[in-house]
XYZ file of C-alpha atoms in Angstrom:
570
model
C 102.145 158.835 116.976
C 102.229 157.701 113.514
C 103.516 154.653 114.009
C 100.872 153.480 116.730
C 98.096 154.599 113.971
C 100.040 152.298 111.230
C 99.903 149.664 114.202
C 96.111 149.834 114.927
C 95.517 150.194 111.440
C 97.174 147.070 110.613
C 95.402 145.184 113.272
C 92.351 146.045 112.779
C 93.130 144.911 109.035
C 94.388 141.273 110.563
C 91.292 141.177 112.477
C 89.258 141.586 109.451
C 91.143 139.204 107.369
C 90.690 136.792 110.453
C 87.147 137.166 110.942
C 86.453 136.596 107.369
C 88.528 133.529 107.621
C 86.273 132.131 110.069
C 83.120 132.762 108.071
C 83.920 131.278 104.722
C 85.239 128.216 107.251
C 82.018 128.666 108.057
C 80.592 128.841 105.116
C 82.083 125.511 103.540
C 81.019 123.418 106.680
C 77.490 124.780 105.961
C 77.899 124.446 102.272
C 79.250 120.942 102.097
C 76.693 119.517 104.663
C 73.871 121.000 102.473
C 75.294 119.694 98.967
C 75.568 116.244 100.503
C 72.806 115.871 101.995
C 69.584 118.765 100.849
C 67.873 116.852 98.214
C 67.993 119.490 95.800
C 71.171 119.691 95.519
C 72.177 115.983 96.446
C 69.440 115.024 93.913
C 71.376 117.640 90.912
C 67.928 119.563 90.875
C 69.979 122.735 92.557
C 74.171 122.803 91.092
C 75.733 123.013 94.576
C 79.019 124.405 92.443
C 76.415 127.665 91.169
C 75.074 127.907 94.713
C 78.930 128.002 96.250
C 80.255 130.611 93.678
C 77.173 133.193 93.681
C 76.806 133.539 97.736
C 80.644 132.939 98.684
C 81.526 136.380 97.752
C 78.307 137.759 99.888
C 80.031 136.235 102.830
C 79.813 138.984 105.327
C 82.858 139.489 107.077
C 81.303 140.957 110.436
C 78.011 138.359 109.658
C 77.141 135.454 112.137
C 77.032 132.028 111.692
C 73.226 132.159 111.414
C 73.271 134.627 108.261
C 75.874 131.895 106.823
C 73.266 129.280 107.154
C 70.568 131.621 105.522
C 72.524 133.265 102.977
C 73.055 129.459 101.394
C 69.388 128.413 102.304
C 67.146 131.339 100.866
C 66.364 129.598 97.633
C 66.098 126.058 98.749
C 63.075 124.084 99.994
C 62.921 123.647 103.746
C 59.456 122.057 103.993
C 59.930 118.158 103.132
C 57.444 115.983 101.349
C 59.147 112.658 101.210
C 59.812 109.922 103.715
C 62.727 110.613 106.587
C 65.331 107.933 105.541
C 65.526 105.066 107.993
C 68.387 102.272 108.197
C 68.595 98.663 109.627
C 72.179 98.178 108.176
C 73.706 95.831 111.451
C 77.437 96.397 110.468
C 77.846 99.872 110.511
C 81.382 102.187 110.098
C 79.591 105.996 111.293
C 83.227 107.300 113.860
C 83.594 109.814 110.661
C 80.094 111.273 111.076
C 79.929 114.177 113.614
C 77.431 116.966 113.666
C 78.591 118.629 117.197
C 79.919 121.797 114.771
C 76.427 122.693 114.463
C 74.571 120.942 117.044
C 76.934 121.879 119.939
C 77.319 125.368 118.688
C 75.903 127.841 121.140
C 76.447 130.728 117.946
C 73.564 128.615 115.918
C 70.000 129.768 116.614
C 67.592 126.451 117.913
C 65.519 127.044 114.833
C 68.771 127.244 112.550
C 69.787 123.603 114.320
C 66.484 121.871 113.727
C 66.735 123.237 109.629
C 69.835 121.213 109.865
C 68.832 117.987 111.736
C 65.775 117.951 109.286
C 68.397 118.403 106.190
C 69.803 115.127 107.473
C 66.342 113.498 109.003
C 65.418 114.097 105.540
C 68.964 113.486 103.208
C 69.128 111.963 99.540
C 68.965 108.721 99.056
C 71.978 108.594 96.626
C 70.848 105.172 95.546
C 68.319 106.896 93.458
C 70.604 108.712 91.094
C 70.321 107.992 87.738
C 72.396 105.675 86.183
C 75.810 106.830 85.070
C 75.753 109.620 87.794
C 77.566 109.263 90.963
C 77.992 110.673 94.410
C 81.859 111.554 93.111
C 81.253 113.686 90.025
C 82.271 117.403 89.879
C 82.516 119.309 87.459
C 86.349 120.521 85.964
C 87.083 124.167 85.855
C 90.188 125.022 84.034
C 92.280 127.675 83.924
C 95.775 128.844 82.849
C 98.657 126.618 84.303
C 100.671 130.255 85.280
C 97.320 131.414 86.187
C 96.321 132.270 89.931
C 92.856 130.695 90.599
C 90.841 133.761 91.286
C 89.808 134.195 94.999
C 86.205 132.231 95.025
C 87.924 129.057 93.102
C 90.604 128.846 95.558
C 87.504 128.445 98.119
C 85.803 126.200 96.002
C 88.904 123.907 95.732
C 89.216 123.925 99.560
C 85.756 123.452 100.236
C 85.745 120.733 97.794
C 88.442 119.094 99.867
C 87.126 119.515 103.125
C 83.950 117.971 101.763
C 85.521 114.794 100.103
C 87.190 114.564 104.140
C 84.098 114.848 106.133
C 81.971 112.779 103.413
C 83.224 110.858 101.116
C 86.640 109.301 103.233
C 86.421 106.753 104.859
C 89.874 106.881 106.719
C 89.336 110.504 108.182
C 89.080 109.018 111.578
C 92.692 108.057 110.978
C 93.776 111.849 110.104
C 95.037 114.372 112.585
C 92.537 114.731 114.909
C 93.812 118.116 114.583
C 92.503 118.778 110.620
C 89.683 121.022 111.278
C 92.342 123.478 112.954
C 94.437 122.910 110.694
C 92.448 122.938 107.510
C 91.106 126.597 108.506
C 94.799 127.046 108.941
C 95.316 125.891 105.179
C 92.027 128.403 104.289
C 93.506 131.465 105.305
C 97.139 130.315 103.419
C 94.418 129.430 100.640
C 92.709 133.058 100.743
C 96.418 135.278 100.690
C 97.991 133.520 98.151
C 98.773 135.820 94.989
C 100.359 133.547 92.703
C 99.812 129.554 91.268
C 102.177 128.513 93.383
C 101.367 129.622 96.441
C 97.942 128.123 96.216
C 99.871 124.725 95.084
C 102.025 124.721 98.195
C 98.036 124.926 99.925
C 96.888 122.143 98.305
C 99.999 119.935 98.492
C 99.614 120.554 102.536
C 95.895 119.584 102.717
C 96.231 116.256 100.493
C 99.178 115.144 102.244
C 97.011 115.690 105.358
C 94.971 112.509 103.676
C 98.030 110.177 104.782
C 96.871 108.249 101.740
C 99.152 106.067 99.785
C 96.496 106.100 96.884
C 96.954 110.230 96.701
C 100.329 110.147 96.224
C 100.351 111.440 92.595
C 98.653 114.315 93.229
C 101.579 116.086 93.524
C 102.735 115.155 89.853
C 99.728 117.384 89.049
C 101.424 120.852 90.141
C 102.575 123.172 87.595
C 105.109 124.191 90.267
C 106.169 121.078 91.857
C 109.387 121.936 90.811
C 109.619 124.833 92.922
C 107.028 123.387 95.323
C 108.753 119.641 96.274
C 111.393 118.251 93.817
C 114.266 118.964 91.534
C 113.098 118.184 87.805
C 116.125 120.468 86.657
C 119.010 118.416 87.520
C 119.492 114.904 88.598
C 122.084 113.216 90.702
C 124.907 112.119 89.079
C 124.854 109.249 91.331
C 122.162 106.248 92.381
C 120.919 106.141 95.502
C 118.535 104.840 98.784
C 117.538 106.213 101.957
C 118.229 103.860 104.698
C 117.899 105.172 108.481
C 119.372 108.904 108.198
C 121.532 108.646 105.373
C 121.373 108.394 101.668
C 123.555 105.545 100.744
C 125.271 105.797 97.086
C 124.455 102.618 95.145
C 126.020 103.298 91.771
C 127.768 105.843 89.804
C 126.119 107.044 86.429
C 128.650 109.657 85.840
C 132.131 108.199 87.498
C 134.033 110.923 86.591
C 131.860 113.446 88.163
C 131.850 111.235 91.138
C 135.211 110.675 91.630
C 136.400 114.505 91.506
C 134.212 115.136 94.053
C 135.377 111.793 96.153
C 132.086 110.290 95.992
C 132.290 105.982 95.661
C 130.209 103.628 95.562
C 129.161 102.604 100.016
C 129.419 106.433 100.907
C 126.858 107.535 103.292
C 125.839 111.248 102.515
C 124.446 112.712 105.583
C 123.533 116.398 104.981
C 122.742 118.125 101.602
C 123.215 122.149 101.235
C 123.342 121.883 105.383
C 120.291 120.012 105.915
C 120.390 116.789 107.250
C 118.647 113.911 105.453
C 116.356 113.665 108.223
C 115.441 117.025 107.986
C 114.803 116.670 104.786
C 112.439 113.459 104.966
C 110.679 115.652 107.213
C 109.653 118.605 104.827
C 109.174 116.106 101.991
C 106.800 114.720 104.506
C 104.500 117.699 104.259
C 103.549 117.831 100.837
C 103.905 113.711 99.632
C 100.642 112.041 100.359
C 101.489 108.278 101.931
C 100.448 106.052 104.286
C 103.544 105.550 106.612
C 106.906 106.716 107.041
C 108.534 103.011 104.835
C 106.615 103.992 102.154
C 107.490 107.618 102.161
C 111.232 106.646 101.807
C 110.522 104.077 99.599
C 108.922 106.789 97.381
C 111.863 109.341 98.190
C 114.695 106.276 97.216
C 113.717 106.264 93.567
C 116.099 108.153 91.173
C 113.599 109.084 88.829
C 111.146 110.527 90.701
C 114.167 112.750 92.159
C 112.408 113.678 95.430
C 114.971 113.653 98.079
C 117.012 117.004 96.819
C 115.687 120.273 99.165
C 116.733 122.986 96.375
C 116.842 123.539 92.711
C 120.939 124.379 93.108
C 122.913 122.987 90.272
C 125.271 122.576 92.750
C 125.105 120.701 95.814
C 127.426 120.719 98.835
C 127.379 116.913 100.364
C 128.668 115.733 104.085
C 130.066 112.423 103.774
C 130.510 109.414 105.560
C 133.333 106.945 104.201
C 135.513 104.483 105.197
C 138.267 106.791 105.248
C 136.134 109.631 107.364
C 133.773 112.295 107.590
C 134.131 114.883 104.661
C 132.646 117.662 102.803
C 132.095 118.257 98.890
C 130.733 119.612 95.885
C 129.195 117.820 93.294
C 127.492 119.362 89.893
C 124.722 117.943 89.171
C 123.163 116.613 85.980
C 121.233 119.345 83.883
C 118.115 118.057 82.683
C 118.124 120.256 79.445
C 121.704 118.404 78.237
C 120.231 115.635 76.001
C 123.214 113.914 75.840
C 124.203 113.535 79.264
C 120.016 112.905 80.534
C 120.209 110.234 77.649
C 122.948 108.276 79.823
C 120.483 108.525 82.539
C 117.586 107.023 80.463
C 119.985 104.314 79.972
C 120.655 103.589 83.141
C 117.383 103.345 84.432
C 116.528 101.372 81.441
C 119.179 98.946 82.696
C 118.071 98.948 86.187
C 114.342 98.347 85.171
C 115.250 95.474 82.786
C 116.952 94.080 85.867
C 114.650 94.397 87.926
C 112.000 93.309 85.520
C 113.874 90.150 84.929
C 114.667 89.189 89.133
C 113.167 85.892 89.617
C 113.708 83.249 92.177
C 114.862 80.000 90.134
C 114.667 76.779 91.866
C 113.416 73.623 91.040
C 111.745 72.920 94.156
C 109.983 76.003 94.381
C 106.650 77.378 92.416
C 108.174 81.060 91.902
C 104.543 83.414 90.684
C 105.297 87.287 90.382
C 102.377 89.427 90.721
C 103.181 91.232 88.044
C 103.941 89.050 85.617
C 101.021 86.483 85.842
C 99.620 87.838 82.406
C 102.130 85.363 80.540
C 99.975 82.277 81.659
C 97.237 83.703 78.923
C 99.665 83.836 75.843
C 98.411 82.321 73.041
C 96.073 80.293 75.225
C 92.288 80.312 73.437
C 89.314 81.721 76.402
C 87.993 77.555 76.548
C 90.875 76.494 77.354
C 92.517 79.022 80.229
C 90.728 76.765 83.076
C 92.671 73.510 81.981
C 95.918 75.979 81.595
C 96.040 77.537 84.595
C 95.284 73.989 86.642
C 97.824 72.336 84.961
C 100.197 75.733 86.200
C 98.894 75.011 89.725
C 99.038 71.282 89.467
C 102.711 71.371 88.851
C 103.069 73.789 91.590
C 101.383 71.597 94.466
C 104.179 69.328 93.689
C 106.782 71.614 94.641
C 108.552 71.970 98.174
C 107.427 75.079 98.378
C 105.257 78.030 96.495
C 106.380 81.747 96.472
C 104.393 84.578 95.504
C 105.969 87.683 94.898
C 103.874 90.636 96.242
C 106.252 93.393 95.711
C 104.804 94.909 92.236
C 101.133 95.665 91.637
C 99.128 92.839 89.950
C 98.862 92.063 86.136
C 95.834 90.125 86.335
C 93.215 90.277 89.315
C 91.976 86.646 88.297
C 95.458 85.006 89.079
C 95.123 84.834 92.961
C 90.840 86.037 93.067
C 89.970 83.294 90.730
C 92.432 80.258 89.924
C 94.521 80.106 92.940
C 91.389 80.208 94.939
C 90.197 77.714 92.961
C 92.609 75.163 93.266
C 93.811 75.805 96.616
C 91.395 76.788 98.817
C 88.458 75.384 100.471
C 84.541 77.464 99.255
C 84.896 79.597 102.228
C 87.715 82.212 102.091
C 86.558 85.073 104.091
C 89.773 87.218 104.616
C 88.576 90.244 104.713
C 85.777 92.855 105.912
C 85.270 95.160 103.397
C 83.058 98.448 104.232
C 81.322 100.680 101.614
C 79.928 103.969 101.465
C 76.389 103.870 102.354
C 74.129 105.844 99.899
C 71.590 106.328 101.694
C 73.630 107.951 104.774
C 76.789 109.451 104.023
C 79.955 110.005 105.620
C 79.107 106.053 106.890
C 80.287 102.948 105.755
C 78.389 99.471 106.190
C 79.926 96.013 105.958
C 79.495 94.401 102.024
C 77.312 91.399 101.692
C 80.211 88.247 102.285
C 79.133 86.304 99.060
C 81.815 88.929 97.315
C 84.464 87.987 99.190
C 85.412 85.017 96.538
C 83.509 83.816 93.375
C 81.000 81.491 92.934
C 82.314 78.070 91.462
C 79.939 75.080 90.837
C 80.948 71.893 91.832
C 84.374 73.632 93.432
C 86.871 71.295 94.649
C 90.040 71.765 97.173
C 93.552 70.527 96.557
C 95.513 70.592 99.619
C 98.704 71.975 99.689
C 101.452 70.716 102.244
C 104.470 72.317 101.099
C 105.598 75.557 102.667
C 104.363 79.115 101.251
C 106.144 82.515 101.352
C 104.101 85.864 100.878
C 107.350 88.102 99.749
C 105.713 92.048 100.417
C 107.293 95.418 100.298
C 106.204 99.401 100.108
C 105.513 98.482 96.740
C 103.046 96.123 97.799
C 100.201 98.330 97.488
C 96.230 98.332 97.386
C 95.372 95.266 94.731
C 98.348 93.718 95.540
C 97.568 94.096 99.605
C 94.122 92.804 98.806
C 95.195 89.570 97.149
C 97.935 88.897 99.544
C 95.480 89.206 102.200
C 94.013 86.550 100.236
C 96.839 84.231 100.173
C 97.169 84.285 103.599
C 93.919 83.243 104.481
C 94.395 80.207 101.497
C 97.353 79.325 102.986
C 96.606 80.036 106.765
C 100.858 78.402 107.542
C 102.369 80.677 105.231
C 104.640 83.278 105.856
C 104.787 86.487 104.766
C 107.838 87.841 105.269
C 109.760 91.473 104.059
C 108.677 95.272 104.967
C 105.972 97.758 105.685
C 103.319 97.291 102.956
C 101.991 100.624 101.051
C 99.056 100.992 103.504
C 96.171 101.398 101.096
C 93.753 99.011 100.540
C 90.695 99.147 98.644
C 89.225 100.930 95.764
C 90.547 103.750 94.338
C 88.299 107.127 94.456
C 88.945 109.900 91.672
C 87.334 113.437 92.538
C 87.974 116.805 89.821
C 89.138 119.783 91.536
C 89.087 123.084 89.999
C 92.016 123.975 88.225
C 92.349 120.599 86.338
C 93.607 118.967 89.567
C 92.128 114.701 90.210
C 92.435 114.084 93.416
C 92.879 109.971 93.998
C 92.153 108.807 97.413
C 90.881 104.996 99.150
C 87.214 105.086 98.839
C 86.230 102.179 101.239
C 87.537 101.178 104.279
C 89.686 96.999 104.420
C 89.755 95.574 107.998
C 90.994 92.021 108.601
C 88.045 89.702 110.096
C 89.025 90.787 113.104
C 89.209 94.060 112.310
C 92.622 94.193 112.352
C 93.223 97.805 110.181
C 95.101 97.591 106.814
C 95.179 101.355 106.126
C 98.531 103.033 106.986
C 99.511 99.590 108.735
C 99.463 97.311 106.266
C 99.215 94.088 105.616
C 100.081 91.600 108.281
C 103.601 90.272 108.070
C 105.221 87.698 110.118
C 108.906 88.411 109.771
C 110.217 91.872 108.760
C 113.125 91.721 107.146
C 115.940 95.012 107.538
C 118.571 95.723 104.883
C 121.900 96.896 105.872
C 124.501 99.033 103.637
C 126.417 95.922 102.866
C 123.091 93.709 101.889
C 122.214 96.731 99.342
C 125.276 97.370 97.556
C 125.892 93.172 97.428
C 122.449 93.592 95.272
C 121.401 90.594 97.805
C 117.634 89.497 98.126
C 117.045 88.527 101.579
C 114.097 87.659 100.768
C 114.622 85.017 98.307
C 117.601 83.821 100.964
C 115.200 82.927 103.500
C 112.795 80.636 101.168
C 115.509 79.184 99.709
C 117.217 78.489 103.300
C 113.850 77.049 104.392
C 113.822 74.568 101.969
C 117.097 73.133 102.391
């Protein structure tokens, strides 16, 4: 008998904890539709932060949707003296804008639904914020870093989240469709957790739900990432990359160590602590914020960042592939508190990035650019004199058999390919892109930008035409600005070819929103078709040959890349 009272007891408790769940959901749908759009608190008359924190904890548990709506409306104006917003924008982006969670709910009163619709007939006209003030600023609330955010923070955080989703990006018609569930999902995780960490693992869950390349540090911002996602502790005492389902062992910082636990240089490690490497890509996946699945290994390759490893084990127990056979091992790992052995590491990646730093395709036939390295043009060059530099640059180059531009870093200098290749190459028009921004005075909607931004103005502009070959060279790395301009390029250069991998998948500006708990959440803030709407976020770029690495083609350091200009050209 005592246990059934425990049992009913306990459900009844569930119940509670699951109704409540569903009215601060609730709540922050209400809330965030209200803060974006009421013009007192859209307009900063109201602080939609005070109004958020002072009713969230009046949230009745047993209350109905309709005591939600006026628990947050009570103090604000309903009765609307100014003009209902009207639009005759042609070009519109509005598949993220969707009111059926209060107009199709049965559970919201008619007169409830029209407060609503007239909150939106009625909306801010964001346009009309003073200057310096934005539709992105929130206000930072810090606390302790071993500090649990107390209960009505952790909402505020989520609600803040869910907002910057349904409002402010403009790829959520690219998420889940799923995210509502999953976000209330995230709320209850969000409303149990007792420690830091618990609420990190929460948050690392609902910004990787933004499959956003541009959000990918927000995981360096965890106090317990280490715990959370990655193993800061100890570092392989070998190099590394992911290809298909096995890590492949590039080098060997620590030989020694390597070779008493039979690890060489072409093995292919399969499983780590029992889980297999795609396992492991898979949980990684849940809590690293990226467009697609190249860029996500790209990001789990790199030795520094020392993502791959599932546990904080000093120790980890390998399944091998080699030439000689399958086998099992154990390897120590590399302590990250032993200065002497973590300063062989810094030299090693020192090494690597001088290396890489220093790749360049040499070739007297070809006009070799790196995006990253397009700064050097300005040395010692005086401001009246860059225009006559940079077309003798481009002069010399439309002599060459061919012209290369290395994509596969992020740009230097925007005005390399925006300004002076345009410049020289192309002809006035260059229209390579559709570019949609938020719309002020209707958000959660993006319209197309006025064209005449799509290249600058030059007077008296003239063409050279080029009729050499050009390559696009693009890569994960090849991300946002460097996306943008490439995009660029191949409308300058409509024969070129770009050739190489996956691109990052985010294109466009990028968006920076404060979270409470000193947490910046980065995410694309406008939306980058093609002019045929061809979609650039998640996808990519356009590239017309992909080009696959094998084991051998990695550990002979080979560029295939560079290969197939220079075989083109022969």
């Amino acid at each position: 008998m005592k246990k059934i009272i425990l049992f009913i007891v306990f459900l009844t408790f569930q119940q509670t904890i699951f109704a409540q769940k569903n009215q601060y959901a609730d709540f922050i749908k209400t809330w965030n539709f209200i803060k974006y759009y009421h013009p007192d608190l859209a307009g900063r008359n109201t602080d939609a932060d005070s109004l958020f924190l002072v009713n969230v904890e009046k949230v009745n548990p047993k209350g109905s949707f309709n005591e939600v709506i006026k628990l947050l409306m009570q103090n604000l104006d309903t009765n609307f003296s100014s003009e209902p917003i009207t639009e005759n924008k042609k070009d519109v982006l509005a598949v993220n804008q969707n009111f059926d969670w209060f107009r199709k709910n049965k559970k919201i009163s008619p007169e409830n639904k029209n407060l609503l619709n007239n909150i939106y007939k009625y909306r801010f006209d964001y346009g009309l914020l003073p200057e310096g003030k934005s539709v992105n600023d929130e206000k930072k609330y810090e606390f302790p870093k071993e500090d649990n955010l107390p209960l009505k923070y952790r909402l505020l955080t989520m609600a803040k989240i869910q907002g910057i989703v349904d409002y402010l990006f403009p790829h959520k018609y690219l998420m889940d469709k799923n995210f509502d569930s999953y976000f209330n999902i995230l709320l209850d995780e969000a409303v149990k957790a007792t420690t830091r960490k618990d609420f990190e693992v929460v948050l690392a869950k609902a910004v990787s739900q933004f499959q956003d390349s541009h959000a990918l540090n927000f995981y360096t911002q965890l106090n317990y990432r280490d715990e959370i996602l990655f193993n800061v502790s100890y570092y392989a005492p070998f190099d590394f990359q992911i290809v298909d389902n096995h890590l492949l062992v590039t080098n060997l910082i620590f030989p020694e160590i390597c070779h008493q636990a039979h690890i060489k240089i072409g093995d292919k490690i399969t499983e780590i602590n029992g889980k297999s490497i795609t396992q492991i890509i898979k949980e990684k996946s849940k809590f690293v914020p990226v467009s697609n699945h190249q860029k996500l290994l790209y990001v789990l390759s790199t030795y520094e960042d020392n993502l791959i490893w599932p546990d904080k084990l000093p120790t980890k127990k390998l399944t091998v592939q080699s030439n000689s056979g399958k086998f099992s091992t154990e390897i120590p790992f590399i302590n990250a508190a032993d200065k002497t052995q973590v300063s062989i590491i810094i030299n090693y990646i020192n090494n690597k990035n001088r290396k890489k730093n220093n790749h360049r395709l040499t070739n007297k036939d070809i006009a070799y650019f790196r995006i990253d390295q397009t700064l050097d043009f300005m040395n010692n060059v005086d401001d009246d004199k860059l225009d006559a530099k940079m077309d003798s640059i481009l002069e010399d180059a439309s002599h060459k058999k061919a012209i290369v531009f290395d994509m596969r870093e992020y740009p230097d200098w925007g005005g390399f390919v925006f300004y002076y290749v345009y410049k020289y190459f192309s002809p006035v028009e260059n229209y390579f892109h559709k570019y949609y921004e938020p719309d002020l005075k209707n958000l959660g909607t993006y319209y197309l930008r006025d064209l005449k931004y799509n290249y600058p103005e030059i007077k008296d502009k003239t063409m050279h035409p080029y009729s050499g070959k050009v390559f696009i060279l693009v890569n994960p790395d090849t991300r946002s600005a460097s996306e943008w301009y490439s995009m660029s390029l191949q409308k300058i250069f409509p024969k070129s070819m770009t050739i190489g991998q996956q691109t990052s998948g985010a294109d466009g500006d990028l968006v920076k929103i404060n979270l409470p708990g000193a947490y910046v959440l980065q995410f694309t803030g406008n939306v980058i078709f093609y002019p045929d709407n061809t979609q650039t976020q998640q996808t990519g770029i356009r590239v017309n040959e992909f080009i696959k690495y094998t084991d051998q083609d990695i550990l002979d350091g080979r560029d295939l890349e560079f290969e197939k200009v220079l075989n083109s050209i022969k």
